[in-house]
XYZ file of C-alpha atoms in Angstrom:
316
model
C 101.222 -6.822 118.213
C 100.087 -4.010 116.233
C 102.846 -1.895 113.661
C 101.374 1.112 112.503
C 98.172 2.345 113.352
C 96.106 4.634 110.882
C 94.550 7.129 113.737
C 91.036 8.324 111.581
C 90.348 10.932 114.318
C 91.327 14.647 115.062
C 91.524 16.422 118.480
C 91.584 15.278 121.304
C 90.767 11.727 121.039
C 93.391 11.815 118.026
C 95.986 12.563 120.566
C 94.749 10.167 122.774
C 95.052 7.417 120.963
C 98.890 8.250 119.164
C 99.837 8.004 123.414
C 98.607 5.071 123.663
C 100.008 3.833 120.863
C 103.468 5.402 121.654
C 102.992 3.774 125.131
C 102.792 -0.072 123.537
C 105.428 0.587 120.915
C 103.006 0.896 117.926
C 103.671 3.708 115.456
C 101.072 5.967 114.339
C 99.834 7.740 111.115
C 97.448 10.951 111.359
C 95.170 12.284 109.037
C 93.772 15.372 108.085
C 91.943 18.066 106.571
C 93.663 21.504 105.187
C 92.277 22.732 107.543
C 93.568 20.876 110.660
C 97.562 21.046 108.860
C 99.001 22.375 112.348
C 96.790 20.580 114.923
C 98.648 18.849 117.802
C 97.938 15.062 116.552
C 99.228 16.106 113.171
C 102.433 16.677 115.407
C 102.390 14.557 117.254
C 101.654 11.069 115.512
C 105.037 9.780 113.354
C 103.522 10.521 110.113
C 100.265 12.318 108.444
C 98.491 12.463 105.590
C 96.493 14.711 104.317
C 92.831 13.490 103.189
C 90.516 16.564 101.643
C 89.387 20.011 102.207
C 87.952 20.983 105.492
C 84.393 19.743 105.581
C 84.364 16.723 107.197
C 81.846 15.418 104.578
C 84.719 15.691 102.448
C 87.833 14.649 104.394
C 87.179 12.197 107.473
C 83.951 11.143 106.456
C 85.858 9.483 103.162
C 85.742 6.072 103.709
C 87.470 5.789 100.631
C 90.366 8.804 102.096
C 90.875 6.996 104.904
C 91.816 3.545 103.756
C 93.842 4.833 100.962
C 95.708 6.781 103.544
C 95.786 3.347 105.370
C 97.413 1.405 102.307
C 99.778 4.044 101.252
C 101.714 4.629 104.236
C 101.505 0.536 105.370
C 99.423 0.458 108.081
C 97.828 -2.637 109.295
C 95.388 -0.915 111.253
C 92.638 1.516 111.822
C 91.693 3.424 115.321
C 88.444 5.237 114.692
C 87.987 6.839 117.963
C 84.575 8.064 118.751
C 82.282 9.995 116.410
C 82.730 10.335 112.382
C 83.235 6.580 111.415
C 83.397 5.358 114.931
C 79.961 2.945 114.306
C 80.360 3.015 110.377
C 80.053 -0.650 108.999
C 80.858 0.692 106.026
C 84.708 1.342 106.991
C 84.409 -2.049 109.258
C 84.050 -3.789 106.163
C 86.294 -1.647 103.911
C 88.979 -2.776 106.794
C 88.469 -6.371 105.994
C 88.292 -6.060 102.123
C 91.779 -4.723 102.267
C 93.299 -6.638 105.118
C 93.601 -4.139 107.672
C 92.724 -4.595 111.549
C 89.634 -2.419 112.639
C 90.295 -1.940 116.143
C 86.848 -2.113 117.483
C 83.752 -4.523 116.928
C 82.370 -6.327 114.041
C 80.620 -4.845 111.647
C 77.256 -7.576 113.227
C 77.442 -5.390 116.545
C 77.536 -2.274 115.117
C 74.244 -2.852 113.169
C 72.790 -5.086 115.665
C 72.804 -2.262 118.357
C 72.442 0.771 115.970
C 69.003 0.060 115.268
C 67.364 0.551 118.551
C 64.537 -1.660 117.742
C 66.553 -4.460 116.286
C 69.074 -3.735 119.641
C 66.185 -4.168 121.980
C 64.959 -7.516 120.638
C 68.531 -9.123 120.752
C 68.672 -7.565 124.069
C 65.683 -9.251 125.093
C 66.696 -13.117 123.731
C 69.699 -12.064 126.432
C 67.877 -12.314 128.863
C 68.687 -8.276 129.168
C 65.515 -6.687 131.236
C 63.907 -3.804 129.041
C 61.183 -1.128 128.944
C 57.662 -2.094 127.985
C 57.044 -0.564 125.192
C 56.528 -1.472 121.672
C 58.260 -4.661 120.111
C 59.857 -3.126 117.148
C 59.517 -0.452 114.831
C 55.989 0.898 115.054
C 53.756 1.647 111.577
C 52.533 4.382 112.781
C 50.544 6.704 115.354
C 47.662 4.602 114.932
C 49.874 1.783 116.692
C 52.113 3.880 118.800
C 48.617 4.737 120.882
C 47.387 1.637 120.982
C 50.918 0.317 122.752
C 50.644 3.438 124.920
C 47.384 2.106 126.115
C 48.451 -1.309 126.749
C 52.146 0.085 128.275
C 50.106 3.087 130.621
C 51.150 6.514 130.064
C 53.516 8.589 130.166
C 55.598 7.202 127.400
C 58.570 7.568 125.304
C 58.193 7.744 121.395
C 61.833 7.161 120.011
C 63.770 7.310 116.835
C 64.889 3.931 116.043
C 68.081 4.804 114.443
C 68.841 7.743 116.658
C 70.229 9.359 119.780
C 71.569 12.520 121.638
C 67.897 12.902 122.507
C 66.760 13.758 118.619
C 63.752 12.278 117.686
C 62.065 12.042 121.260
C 58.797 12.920 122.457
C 57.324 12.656 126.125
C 53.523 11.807 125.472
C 51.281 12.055 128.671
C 48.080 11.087 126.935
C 46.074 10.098 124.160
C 45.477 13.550 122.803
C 49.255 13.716 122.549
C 50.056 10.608 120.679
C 49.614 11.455 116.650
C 51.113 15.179 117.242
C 54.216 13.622 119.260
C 54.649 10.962 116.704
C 54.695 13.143 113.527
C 57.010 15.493 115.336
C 59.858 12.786 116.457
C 59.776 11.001 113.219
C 60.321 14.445 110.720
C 62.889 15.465 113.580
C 64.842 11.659 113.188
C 64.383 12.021 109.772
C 66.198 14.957 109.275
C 68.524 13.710 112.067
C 69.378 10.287 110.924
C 67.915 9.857 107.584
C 65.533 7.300 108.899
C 61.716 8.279 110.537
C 61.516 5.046 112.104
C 59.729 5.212 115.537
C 59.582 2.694 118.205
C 57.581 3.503 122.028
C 58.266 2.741 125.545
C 57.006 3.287 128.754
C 58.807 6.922 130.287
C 60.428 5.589 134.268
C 59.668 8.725 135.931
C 62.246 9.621 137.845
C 65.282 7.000 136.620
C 68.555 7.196 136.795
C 70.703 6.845 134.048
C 73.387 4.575 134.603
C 75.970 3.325 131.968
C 78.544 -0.050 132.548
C 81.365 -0.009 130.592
C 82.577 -3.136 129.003
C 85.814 -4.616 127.345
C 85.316 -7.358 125.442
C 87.689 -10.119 123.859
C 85.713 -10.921 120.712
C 84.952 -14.526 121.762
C 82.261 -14.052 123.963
C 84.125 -12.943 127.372
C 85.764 -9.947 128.925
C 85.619 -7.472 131.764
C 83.306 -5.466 133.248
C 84.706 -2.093 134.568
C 82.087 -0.696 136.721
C 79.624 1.953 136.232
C 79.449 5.432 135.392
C 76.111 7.946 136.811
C 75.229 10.347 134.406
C 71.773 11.562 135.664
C 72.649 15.167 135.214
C 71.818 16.483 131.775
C 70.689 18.865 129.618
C 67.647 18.111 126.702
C 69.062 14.226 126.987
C 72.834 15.439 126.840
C 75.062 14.461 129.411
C 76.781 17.252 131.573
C 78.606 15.330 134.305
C 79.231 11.717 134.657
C 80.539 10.386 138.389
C 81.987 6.934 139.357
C 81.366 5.143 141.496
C 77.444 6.096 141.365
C 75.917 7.727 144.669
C 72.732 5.916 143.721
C 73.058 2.169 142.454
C 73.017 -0.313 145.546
C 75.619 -2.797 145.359
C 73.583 -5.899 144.905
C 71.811 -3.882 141.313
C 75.515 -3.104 140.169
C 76.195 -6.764 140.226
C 73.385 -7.926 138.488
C 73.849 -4.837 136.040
C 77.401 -6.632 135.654
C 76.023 -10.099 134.910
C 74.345 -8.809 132.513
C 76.942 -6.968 130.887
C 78.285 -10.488 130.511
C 75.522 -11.968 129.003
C 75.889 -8.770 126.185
C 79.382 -9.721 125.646
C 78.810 -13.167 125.075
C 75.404 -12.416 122.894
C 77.197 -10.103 120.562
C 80.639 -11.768 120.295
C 81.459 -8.278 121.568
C 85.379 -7.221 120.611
C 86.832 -4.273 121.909
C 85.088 -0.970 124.432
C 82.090 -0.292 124.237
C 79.453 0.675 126.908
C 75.934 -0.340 128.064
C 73.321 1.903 129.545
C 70.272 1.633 131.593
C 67.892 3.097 133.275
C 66.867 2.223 136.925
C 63.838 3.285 138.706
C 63.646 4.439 142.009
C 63.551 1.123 143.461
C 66.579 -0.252 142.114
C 64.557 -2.028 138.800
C 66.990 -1.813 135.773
C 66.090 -1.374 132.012
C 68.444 -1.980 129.170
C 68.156 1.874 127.163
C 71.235 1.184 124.290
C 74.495 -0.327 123.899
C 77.203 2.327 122.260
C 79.714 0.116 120.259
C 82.799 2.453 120.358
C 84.883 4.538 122.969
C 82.720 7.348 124.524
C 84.057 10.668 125.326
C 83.540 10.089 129.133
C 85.840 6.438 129.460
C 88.255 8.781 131.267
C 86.116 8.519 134.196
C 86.154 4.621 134.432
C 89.975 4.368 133.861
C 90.515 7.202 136.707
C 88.431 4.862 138.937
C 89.324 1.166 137.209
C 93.227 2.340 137.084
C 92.684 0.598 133.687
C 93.921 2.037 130.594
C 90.772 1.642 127.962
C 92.662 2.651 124.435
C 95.786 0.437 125.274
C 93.142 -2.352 125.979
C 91.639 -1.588 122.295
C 94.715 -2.056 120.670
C 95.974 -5.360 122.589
C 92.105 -6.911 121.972
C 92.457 -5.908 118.327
C-alpha cells in the first residue's frame, strides 16, 4: 500500500482525493500557491507545502515544484487529479527518475492517445471502429478536400493535439474547405501550440457516449458502464446521465468489449475513459480516449457503487 501521497491538485478534486486517501489509510501532502494558503485541501490534507506565486504557470504547472515538494516531505507518490499535469508525460517521467509512484498511466498512453491522429491509428490496429476520415495528420487544405470528397460531406476538420471543441470546423462543402482549415489550425495553434489538423466524416445527429474504464496496467480491468453526455454547449458538456436513455443494450456490450480490447492495447493502468459517438442506428465510432479522472466520474460511481479514486490508488 501507498504511505504518503503528494496530492498536485487544488479544489475540489484536491479534496477529493485527501478522502480517499484518508479512507485507505494513506496520508496526504497538499500543495499550493500564495494564493490558495487557506483553501479547504490545504486544511484538510496532513501536511502542505507551498510551491510559487499564484499563477499557475508558476506554481502547479512546476514540474520541477511539485516533485521537490514530493521528495522533501517523503512521499512515495503523486495524485495528479484532472487538469494541470493530469496528461503531462513530462511529470510521468519526472515520477520515475526519482522513484516516486505516478498514480495514473504510463507516460506511452498518455502520448499515444494525446495525439488524436496517432490515437486513432492505434485505435484502429484494435480493432476499435472509427470515423472515416483522414488517416493521420493532414498537410494541408489541399488534402483535407480531397479526403472530404472521398469521406462525403459534411465533415469534421480537427486539431490533432486538441479538445474542448478548439480547433473544430463543420465544413458542408467544397467552398468551405481552405477557409475552415486555416481557421481550426491558427485557433489549435494558439490553443495547443500545435496547428496540426486531421478530418472526419461529421455523424449527423450522434450521440455522444463515453465508457469509463479501470484498468490494472497488465492488459485487463473493468468496465464500469457508460455515461450520455449529448447535451452541450459549443462541444462542452452540460449534463452527463447514467445509465444512457439512448444506447440499446446489445451496442453497450459491444462498446464494453471494446473497452477491453483498449485496455489490453494500451497496457492501460489506472481511470481513464473512452468516448464515442453513435449514430442513430446504434453504429459506434471511437472519438478519443481521456487518460486521467474526468470531472464527471461521480456519475459512474453513483451508478457503479464503485469508488473510482480509491481504485487509483490500490491499482497504483
Amino acid at each position: 500500500m501507498l504511505r504518503r501521497c503528494l496530492v498536485a491538485n487544488r479544489g475540489e478534486i484536491a479534496v477529493r482525493i485527501i478522502r480517499a486517501c484518508r479512507e485507505l489509510g494513506i496520508e496526504s501532502v497538499a500543495v499550493y500557491s500564495t494564493a490558495d494558503k487557506d483553501a479547504m485541501h490545504v486544511r484538510l490534507a496532513d501536511r502542505a507545502v507551498q510551491i510559487g506565486p499564484p499563477a499557475a504557470a508558476d506554481s502547479y504547472l512546476r514540474v520541477d515544484q511539485l516533485v521537490s515538494a514530493a521528495l522533501t516531505t517523503d512521499c512515495d507518490s503523486i495524485h495528479p487529479g484532472y487538469g494541470f499535469l493530469a496528461e503531462s508525460t513530462e511529470l510521468v517521467k519526472a515520477c520515475a527518475e526519482h522513484d516516486l509512484v505516478w498514480i495514473g498511466p504510463s507516460a506511452e498512453a498518455i502520448e499515444t492517445m494525446g495525439d488524436k491522429a496517432v490515437a486513432k491509428d492505434t485505435m484502429r490496429n484494435a480493432g476499435l471502429p472509427l470515423v472515416p476520415g483522414s488517416a493521420g495528420r493532414l498537410s494541408g487544405p489541399e488534402e483535407a478536400a480531397t479526403v472530404a470528397e472521398e469521406v462525403g460531406y459534411p465533415v469534421l476538420l480537427k486539431a490533432a493535439a486538441g479538445g474542448g471543441g478548439k480547433g473544430m470546423r463543420l465544413v458542408h462543402g467544397p467552398d468551405e474547405v481552405r477557409d475552415g482549415f486555416l481557421a481550426a489550425s491558427t485557433e489549435a495553434e494558439a490553443a495547443f501550440g500545435d496547428a496540426g489538423m486531421y478530418l472526419e466524416k461529421a455523424v449527423i445527429n450522434a450521440h455522444h457516449i463515453e465508457i469509463q474504464v479501470m484498468g490494472d496496467g497488465e492488459g485487463g480491468g473493468l468496465i464500469l458502464g457508460e455515461r450520455e453526455c449529448s447535451i452541450q454547449r459549443r462541444h462542452q458538456k452540460l449534463i452527463e446521465e447514467s445509465p444512457s436513455p439512448f444506447l440499446a443494450a446489445a451496442t453497450l456490450e459491444t462498446m464494453k468489449d471494446a473497452g477491453v480490447a483498449v485496455l489490453k492495447a494500451l497496457k492501460y493502468s489506472g481511470a481513464g475513459t473512452i468516448e464515442f459517438l453513435v449514430g442513430e442506428d446504434q453504429s459506434f465510432y471511437f472519438m478519443e480516449m481521456n487518460t486521467r479522472l474526468q470531472v464527471e466520474h461521480p456519475v459512474t460511481e453513483q451508478v457503479a457503487g464503485y469508488d473510482l479514486v480509491q481504485a487509483q490508488l490500490l491499482v497504483a
